[in-house]
CSV table of C-alpha atoms and ligand atoms in Angstrom, one decimal:
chain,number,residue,atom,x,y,z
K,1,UNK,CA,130.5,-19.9,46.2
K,2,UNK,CA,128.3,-19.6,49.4
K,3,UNK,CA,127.7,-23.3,50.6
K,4,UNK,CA,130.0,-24.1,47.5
K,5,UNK,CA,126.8,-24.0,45.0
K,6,UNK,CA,124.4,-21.8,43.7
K,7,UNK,CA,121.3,-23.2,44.4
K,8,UNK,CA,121.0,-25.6,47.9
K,9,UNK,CA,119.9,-29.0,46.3
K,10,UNK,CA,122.9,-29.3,44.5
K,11,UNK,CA,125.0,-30.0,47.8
K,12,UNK,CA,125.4,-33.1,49.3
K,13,UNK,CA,124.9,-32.2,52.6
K,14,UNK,CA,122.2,-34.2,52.8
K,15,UNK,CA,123.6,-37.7,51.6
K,16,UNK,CA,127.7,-36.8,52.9
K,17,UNK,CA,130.0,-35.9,51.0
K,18,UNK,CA,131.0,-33.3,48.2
K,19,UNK,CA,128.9,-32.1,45.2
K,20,UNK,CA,130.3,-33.6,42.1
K,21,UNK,CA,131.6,-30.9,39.5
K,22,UNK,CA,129.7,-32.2,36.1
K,23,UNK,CA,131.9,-30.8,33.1
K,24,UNK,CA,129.8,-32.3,30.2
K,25,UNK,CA,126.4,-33.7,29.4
K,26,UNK,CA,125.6,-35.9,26.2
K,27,UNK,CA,122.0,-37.5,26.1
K,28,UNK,CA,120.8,-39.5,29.1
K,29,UNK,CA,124.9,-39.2,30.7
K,30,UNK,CA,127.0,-36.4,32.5
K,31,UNK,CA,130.8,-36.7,32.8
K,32,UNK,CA,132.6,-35.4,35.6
K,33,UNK,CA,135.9,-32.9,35.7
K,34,UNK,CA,137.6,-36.2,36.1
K,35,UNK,CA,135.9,-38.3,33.1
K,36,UNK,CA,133.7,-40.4,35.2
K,37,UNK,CA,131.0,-41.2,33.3
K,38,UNK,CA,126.9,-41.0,35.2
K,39,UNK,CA,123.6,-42.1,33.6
K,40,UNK,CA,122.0,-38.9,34.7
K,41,UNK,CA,118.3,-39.1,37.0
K,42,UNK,CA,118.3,-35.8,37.6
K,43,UNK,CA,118.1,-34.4,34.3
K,44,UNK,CA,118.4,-30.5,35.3
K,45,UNK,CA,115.8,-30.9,38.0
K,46,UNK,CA,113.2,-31.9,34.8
K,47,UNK,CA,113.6,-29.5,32.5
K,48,UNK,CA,115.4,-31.8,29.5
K,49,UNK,CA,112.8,-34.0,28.1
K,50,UNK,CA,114.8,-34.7,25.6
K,51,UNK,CA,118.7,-35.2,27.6
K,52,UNK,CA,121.7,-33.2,27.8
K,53,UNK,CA,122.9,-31.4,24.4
K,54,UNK,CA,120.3,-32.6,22.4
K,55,UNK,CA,121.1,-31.9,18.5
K,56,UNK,CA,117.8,-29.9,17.8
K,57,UNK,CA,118.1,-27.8,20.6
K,58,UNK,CA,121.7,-26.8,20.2
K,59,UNK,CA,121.4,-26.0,16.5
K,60,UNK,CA,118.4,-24.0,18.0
K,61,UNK,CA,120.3,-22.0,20.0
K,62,UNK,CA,123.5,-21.6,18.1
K,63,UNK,CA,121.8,-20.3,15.5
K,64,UNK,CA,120.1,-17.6,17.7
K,65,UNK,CA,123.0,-16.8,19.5
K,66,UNK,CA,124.3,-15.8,16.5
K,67,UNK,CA,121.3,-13.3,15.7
K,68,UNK,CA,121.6,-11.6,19.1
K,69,UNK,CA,121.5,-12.9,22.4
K,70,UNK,CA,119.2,-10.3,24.3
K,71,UNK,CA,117.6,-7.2,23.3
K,72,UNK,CA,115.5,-6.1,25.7
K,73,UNK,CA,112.8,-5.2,23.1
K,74,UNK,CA,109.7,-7.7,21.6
K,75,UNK,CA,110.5,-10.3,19.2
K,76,UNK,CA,108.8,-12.5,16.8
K,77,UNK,CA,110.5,-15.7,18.9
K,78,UNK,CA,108.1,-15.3,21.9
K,79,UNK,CA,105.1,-15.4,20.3
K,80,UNK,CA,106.3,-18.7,18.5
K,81,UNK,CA,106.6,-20.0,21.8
K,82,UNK,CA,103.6,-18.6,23.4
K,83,UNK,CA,101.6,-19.8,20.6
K,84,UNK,CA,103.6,-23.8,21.6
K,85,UNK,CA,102.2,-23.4,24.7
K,86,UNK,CA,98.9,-22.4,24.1
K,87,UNK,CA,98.7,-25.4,21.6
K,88,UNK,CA,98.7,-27.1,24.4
K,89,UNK,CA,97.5,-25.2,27.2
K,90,UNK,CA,94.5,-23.1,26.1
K,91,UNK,CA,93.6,-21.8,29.4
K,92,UNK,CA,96.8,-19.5,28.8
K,93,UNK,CA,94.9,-17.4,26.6
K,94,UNK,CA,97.1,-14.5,27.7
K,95,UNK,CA,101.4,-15.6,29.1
K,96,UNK,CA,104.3,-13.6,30.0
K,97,UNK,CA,107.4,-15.0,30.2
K,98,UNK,CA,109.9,-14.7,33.2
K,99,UNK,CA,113.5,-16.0,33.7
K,100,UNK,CA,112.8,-18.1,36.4
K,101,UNK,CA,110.1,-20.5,37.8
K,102,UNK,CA,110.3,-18.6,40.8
K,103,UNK,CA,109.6,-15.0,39.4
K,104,UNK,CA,106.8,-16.5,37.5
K,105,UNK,CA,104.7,-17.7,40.8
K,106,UNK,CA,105.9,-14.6,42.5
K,107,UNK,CA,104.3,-12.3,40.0
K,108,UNK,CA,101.1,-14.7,39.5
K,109,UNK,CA,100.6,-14.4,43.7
K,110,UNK,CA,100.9,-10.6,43.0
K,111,UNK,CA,98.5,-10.8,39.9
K,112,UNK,CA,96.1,-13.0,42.0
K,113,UNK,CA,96.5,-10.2,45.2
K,114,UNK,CA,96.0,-7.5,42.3
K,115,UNK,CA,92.8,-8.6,40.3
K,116,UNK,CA,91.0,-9.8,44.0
K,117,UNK,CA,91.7,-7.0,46.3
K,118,UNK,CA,92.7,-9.9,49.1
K,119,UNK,CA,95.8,-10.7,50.5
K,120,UNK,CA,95.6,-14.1,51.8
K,121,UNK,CA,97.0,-17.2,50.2
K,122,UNK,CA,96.8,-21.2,50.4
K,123,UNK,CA,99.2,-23.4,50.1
K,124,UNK,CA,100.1,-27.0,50.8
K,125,UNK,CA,102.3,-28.6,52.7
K,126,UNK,CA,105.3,-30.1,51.3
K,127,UNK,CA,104.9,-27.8,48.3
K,128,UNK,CA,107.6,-26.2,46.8
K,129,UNK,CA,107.2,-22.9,44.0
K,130,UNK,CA,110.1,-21.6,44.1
K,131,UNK,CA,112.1,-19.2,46.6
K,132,UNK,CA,109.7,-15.8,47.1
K,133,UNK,CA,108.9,-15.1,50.4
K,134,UNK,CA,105.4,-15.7,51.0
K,135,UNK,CA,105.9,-19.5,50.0
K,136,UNK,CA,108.9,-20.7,52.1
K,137,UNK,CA,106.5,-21.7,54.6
K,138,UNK,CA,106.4,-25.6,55.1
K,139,UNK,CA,108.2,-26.4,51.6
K,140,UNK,CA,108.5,-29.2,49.9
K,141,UNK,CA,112.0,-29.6,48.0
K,142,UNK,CA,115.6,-28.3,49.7
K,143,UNK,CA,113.9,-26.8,52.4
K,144,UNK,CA,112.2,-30.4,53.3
K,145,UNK,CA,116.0,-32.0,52.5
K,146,UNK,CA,117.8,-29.8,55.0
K,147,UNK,CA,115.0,-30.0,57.6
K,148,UNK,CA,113.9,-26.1,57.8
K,149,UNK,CA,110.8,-25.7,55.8
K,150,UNK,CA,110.5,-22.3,56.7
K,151,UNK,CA,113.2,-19.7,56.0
K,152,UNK,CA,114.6,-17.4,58.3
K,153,UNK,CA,114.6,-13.9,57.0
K,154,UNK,CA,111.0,-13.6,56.4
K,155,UNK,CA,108.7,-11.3,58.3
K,156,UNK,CA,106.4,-13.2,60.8
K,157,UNK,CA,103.5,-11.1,59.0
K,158,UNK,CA,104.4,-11.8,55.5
K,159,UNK,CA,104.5,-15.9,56.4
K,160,UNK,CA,100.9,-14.9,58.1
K,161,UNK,CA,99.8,-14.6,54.9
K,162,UNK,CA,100.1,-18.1,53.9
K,163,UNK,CA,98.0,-20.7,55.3
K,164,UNK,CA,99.1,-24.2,54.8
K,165,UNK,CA,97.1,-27.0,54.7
K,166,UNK,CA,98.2,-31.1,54.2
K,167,UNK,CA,97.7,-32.2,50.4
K,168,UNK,CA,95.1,-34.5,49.4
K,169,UNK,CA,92.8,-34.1,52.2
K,170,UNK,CA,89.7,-32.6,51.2
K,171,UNK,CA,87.9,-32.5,53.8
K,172,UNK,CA,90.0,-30.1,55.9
K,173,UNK,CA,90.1,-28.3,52.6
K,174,UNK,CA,86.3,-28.3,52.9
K,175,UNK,CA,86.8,-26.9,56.5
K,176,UNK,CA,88.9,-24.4,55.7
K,177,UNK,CA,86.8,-22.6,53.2
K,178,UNK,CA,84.0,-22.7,55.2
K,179,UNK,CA,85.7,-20.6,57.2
K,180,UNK,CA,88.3,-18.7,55.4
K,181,UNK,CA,86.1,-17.0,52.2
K,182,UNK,CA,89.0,-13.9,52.2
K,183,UNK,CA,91.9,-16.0,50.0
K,184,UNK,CA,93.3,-14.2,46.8
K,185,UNK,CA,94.5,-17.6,45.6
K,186,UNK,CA,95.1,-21.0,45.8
K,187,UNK,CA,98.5,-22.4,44.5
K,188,UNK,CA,99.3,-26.0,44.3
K,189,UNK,CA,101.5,-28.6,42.3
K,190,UNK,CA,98.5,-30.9,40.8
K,191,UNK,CA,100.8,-33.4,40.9
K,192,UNK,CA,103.3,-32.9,43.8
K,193,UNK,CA,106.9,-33.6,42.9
K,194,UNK,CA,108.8,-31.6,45.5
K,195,UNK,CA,108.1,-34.1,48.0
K,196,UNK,CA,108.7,-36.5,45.6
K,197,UNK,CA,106.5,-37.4,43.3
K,198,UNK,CA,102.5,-37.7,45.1
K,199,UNK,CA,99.8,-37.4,42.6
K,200,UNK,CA,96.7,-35.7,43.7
K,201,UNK,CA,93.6,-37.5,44.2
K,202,UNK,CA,91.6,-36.6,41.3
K,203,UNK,CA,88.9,-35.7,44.2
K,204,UNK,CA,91.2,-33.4,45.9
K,205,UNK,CA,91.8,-31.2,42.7
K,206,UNK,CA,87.9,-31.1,42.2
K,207,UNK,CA,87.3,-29.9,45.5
K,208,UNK,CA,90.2,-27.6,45.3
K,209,UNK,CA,88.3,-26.0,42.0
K,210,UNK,CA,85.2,-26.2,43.5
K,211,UNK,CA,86.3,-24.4,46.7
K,212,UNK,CA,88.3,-21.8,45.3
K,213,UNK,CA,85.3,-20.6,42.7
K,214,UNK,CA,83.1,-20.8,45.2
K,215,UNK,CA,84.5,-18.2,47.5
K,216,UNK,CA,86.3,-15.9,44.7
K,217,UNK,CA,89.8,-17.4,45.5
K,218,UNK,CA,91.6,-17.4,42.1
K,219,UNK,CA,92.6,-21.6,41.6
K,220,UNK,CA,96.6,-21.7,40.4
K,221,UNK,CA,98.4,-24.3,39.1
K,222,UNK,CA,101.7,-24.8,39.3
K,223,UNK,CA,102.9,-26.7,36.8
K,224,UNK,CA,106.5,-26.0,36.7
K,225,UNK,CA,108.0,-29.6,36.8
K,226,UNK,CA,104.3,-31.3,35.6
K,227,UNK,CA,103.8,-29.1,32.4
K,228,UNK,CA,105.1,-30.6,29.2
K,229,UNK,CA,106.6,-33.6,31.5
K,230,UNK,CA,103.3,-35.6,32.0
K,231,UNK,CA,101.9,-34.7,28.4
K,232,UNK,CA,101.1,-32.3,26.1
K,233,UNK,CA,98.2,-30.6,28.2
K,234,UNK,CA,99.8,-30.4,31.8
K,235,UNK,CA,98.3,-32.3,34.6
K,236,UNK,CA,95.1,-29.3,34.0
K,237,UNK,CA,94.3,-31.9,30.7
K,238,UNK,CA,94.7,-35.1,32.8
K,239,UNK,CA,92.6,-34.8,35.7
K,240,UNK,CA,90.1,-32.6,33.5
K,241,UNK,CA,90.1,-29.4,36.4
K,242,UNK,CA,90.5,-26.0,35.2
K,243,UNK,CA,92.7,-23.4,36.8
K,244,UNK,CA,92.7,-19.8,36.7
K,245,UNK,CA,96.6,-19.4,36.5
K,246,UNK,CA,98.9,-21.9,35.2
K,247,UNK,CA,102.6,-21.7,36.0
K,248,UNK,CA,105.3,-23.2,33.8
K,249,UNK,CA,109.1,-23.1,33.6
K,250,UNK,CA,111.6,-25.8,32.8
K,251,UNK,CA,111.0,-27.8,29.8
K,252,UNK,CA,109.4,-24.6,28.0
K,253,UNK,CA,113.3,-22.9,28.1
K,254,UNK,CA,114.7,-26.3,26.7
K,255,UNK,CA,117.2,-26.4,29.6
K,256,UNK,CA,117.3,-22.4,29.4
K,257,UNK,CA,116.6,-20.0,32.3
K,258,UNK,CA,112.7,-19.3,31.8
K,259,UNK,CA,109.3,-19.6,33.2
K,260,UNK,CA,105.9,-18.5,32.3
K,261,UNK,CA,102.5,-17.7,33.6
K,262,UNK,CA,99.3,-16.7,32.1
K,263,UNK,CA,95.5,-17.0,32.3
K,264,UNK,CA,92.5,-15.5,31.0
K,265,UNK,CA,92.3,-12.4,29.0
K,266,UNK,CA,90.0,-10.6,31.5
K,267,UNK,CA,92.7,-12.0,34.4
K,268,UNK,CA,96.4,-10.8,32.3
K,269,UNK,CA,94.6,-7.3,31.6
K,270,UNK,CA,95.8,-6.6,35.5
K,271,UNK,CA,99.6,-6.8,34.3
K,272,UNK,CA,101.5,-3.9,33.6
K,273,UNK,CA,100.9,-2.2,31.1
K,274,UNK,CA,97.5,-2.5,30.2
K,275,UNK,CA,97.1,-2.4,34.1
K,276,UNK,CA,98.1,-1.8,37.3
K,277,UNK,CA,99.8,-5.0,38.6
K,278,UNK,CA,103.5,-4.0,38.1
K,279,UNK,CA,105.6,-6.9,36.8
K,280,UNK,CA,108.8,-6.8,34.7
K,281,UNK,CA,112.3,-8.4,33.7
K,282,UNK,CA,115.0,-7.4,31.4
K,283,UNK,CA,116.0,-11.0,30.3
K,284,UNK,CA,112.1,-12.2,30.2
K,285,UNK,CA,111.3,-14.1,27.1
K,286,UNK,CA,115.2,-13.6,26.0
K,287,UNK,CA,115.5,-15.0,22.7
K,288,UNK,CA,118.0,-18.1,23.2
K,289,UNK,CA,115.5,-19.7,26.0
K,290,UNK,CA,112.3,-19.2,23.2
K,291,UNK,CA,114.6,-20.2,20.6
K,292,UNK,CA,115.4,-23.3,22.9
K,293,UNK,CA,111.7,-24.0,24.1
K,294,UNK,CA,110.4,-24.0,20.7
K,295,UNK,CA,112.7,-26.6,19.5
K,296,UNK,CA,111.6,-28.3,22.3
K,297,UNK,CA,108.0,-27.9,22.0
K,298,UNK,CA,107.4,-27.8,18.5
K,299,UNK,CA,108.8,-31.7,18.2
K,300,UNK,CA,106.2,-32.8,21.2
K,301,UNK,CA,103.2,-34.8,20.3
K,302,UNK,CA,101.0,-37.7,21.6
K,303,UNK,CA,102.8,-40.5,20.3
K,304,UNK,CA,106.0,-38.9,22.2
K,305,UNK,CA,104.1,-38.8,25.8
K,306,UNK,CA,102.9,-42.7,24.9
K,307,UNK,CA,106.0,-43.8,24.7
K,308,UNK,CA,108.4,-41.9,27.1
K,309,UNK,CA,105.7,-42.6,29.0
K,310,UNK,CA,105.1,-46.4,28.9
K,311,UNK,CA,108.8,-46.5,28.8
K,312,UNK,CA,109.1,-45.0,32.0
K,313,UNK,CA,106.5,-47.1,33.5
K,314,UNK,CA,107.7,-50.5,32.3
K,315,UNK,CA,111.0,-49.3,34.1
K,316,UNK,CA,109.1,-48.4,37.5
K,317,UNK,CA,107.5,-51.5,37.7
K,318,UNK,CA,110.8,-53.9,37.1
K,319,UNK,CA,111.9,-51.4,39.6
K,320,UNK,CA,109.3,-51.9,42.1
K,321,UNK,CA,109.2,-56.2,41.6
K,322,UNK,CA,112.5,-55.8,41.9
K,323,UNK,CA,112.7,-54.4,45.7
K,324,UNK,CA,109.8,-56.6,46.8
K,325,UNK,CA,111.9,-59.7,45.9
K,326,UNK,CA,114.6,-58.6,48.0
K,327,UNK,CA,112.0,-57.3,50.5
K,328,UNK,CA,112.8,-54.3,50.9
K,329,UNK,CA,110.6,-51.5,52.7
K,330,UNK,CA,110.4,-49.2,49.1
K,331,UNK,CA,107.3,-48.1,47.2
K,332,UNK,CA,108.0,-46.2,44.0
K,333,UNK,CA,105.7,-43.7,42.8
K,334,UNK,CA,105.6,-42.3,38.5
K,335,UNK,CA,103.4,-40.1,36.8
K,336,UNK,CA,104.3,-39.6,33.2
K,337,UNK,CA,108.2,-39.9,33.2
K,338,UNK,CA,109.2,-38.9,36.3
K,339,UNK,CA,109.0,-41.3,40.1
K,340,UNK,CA,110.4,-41.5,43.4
K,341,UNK,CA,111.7,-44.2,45.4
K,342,UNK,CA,110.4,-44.1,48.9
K,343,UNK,CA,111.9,-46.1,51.3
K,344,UNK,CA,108.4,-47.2,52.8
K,345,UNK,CA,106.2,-49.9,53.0
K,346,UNK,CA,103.3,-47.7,51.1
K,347,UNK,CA,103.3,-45.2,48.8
K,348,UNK,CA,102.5,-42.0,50.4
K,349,UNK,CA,99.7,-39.3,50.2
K,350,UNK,CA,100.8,-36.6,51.6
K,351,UNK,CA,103.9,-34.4,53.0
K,352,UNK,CA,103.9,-36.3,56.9
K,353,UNK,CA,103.5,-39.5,55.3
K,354,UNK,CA,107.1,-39.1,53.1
K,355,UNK,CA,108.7,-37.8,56.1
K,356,UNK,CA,107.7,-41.3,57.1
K,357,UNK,CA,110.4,-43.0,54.9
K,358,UNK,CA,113.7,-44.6,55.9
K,359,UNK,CA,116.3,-42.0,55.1
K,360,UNK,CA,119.4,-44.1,56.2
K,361,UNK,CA,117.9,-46.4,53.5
K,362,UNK,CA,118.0,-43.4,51.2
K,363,UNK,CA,121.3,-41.8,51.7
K,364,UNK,CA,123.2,-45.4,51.8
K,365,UNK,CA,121.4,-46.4,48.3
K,366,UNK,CA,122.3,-43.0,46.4
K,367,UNK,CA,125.9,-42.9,48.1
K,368,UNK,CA,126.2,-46.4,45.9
K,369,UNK,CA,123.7,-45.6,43.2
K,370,UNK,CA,127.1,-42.6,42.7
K,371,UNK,CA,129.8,-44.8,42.9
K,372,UNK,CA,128.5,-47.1,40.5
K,373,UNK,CA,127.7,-43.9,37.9
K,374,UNK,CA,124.4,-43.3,38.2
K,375,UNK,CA,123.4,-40.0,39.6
K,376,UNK,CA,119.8,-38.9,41.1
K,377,UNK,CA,118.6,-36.0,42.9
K,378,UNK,CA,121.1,-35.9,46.0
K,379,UNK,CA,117.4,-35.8,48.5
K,380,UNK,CA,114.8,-38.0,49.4
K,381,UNK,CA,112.6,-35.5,48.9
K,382,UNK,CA,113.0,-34.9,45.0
K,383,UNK,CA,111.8,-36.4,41.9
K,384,UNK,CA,113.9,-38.6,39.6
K,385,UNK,CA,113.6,-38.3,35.6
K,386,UNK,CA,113.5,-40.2,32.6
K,387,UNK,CA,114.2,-38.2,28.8
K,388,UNK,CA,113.7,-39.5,25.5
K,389,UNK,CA,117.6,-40.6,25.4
K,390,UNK,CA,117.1,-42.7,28.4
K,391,UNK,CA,117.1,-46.0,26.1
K,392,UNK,CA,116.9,-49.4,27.2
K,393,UNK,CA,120.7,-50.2,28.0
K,394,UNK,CA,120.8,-47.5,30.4
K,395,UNK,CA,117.8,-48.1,31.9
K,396,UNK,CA,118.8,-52.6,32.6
K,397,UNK,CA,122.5,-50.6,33.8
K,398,UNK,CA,120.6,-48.6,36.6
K,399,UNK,CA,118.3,-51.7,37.1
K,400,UNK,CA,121.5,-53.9,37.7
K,401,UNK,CA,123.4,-51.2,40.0
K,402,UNK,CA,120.1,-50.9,41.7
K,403,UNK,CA,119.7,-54.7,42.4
K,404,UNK,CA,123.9,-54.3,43.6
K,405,UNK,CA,123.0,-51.8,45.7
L,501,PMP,N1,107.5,-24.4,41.1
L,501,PMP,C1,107.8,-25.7,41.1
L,501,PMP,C2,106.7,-26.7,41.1
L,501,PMP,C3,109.2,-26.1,41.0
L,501,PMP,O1,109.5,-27.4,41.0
L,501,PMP,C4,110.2,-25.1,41.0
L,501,PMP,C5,111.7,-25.5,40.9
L,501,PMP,N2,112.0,-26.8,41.1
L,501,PMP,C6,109.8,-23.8,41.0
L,501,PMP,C7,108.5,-23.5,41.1
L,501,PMP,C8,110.8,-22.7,40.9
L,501,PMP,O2,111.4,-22.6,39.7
L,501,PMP,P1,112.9,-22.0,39.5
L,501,PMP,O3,113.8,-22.9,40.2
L,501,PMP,O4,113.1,-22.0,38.1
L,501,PMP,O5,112.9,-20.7,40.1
């Protein structure tokens, strides 16, 4: 394996060490190849709201896999799910489903460049939507954690393409557009989380909507990580701001390889093969990730988001009180059920602000948050997760390994 992984946040290199090898996952634990047991922060990188081999989802998908696994034709199973989603996300009046988080903000850029005739994009820094080319340029997530936020291997005037400008500041936002009225689209995580978790000023995202409509720039949301984690409506529902585009991925596959996108009917007419944005996947909407999703999805109400919710906050905060008594420079951060430690004073706005933190702090407290069995993201520039098995034993066990710590 290149790098021994697959994907570059799952090495250590950042915190020493080797990557553990999990072998097994059961509710809010992993086990290791050698039987050591981890209450698990990580949770897939977000996408199990509900833990590791949850019952309803595996019945879910055993009992699909033994329909078929892929058949590269349509099938009832995705409009199930795209009718989940748009339960709860009505903006997607048209979706298509991709494999991958990634493919899905790759083909909305393209959609976006298709339907406006421009070829500019904005992004912000710190930001991370996956792995196509045009967005490697000052992101957020592994590319933050190993110090390079742009990738080699990417034309000089495809990364031209992509301006970047620091989250939560609208008034360089305001700037910018006044002088930049040629964008296709705008594409940003309303509630950052590959920086660790930043919410957005609520006035940031109006301006961003404000902005965008104002000089024909299509508004997109990438709510990846934030959709069906914060509540049943996205972040879109909680700060009340209306994109063009939504992105999802992660909890909608149930812990399966998917991701999503979709918009207006007018916009999604562009799409292949009503029209002439080409876009395509032979595993797209395969039937064990909708079968997975839906048993997800279709268990997800209010009362669930209230309590995983006020669960996870009445964690933060003994977390919180808890490094202020022993003084230490740490902020946490939450929105919904998911929060970052930062080893600073404040809690951070923006992407040079959490470069800002103690990351001697941070490597030294996850090198003995391991030993001790709990695991979290192996960067100080992730966010950590709480699921529905998370109950309150495990969470007083991190709380007492924390205080060890
Ligand atoms: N957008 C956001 C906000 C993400 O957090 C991620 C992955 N962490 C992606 C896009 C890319 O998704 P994937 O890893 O499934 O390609």
């Amino acid at each position: 394996m290149a790098g021994g992984v697959n994907s570059p946040v799952r090495a250590f290199k950042a915190v020493g060490g080797e990557p553990v090898f999990m072998a097994r996952g059961r509710g809010a634990a992993l086990t290791d190849v050698a039987g050591k047991r981890y209450i698990d922060l990580c949770l897939s990188w977000g996408a199990l709201l509900f833990g590791h081999a949850d019952p309803g989802t595996v019945r879910a998908i055993q009992a699909q896999a033994a329909k078929g696994t892929s058949f590269g034709t349509a099938t009832p199973m995705e409009t199930t799910l795209a009718r989940d989603i748009q339960k709860a996300f009505p903006l997607m009046e048209r979706i298509r489903f991709t494999s991958s988080g990634t493919e899905a903000v790759m083909s909305a850029i393209r959609l976006a460049r298709g339907a406006t005739g421009r070829k500019r994009i904005l992004k912000f820094e710190g930001g991370y939507h996956g792995h196509a080319d045009s967005l490697l340029v000052k992101a957020g997530s592994g590319l933050a954690t190993f110090g390079s936020p742009d990738s080699a291997g990417i034309p000089r005037e495809l990364a031209a393409l992509t301006a970047v400008l620091p989250y939560n500041d609208e008034q360089k936002l305001g700037r910018f557009f006044k002088k930049n009225k040629d964008l296709a689209c705008v594409l940003v995580e309303p509630v950052a989380a590959n920086m660790g978790v930043v919410p957005a000023k609520k006035n940031f995202l109006s301006a961003l909507r404000f902005w965008s409509k104002r000089t024909g720039a299509l508004l997109i949301f990438d709510e990846v990580i934030t959709g069906f984690r914060l509540c049943h409506g996205g972040a879109q529902h909680l700060a009340g701001v209306h994109p063009d585009i939504t992105i999802l991925g992660k909890i909608i596959g149930g812990g399966l390889p998917v991701g999503a996108f979709g918009g207006s009917v007018s916009l999604m007419r562009h799409l292949s093969p009503e029209g002439s944005v080409y876009q395509a996947g032979t595993l797209s909407g395969n039937p064990l990730s909708m079968a997975a999703g839906h048993s997800v999805l279709s268990r997800l109400d209010p009362t669930f988001y209230e309590k995983l919710n006020r669960h996870t906050e009445r964690f933060t905060d003994k977390l919180q009180t808890l490094l202020r008594l022993k003084k230490k420079k740490a902020s946490v951060t939450r929105a919904g059920s998911m929060f970052t430690v930062f080893y600073r004073e404040t809690p951070p706005n923006n992407f040079s602000d959490v470069q800002r933190s103690d990351l001697g702090a941070f490597r030294k407290v996850f090198r003995a948050l391991l030993k001790n069995g709990i695991y979290t993201p192996p960067s100080a520039f992730e966010a950590s997760f709480l699921s529905s098995s998370h109950k309150d034993a495990e969470l007083r066990k991190v709380l007492e390994v924390f205080e060890k710590c």
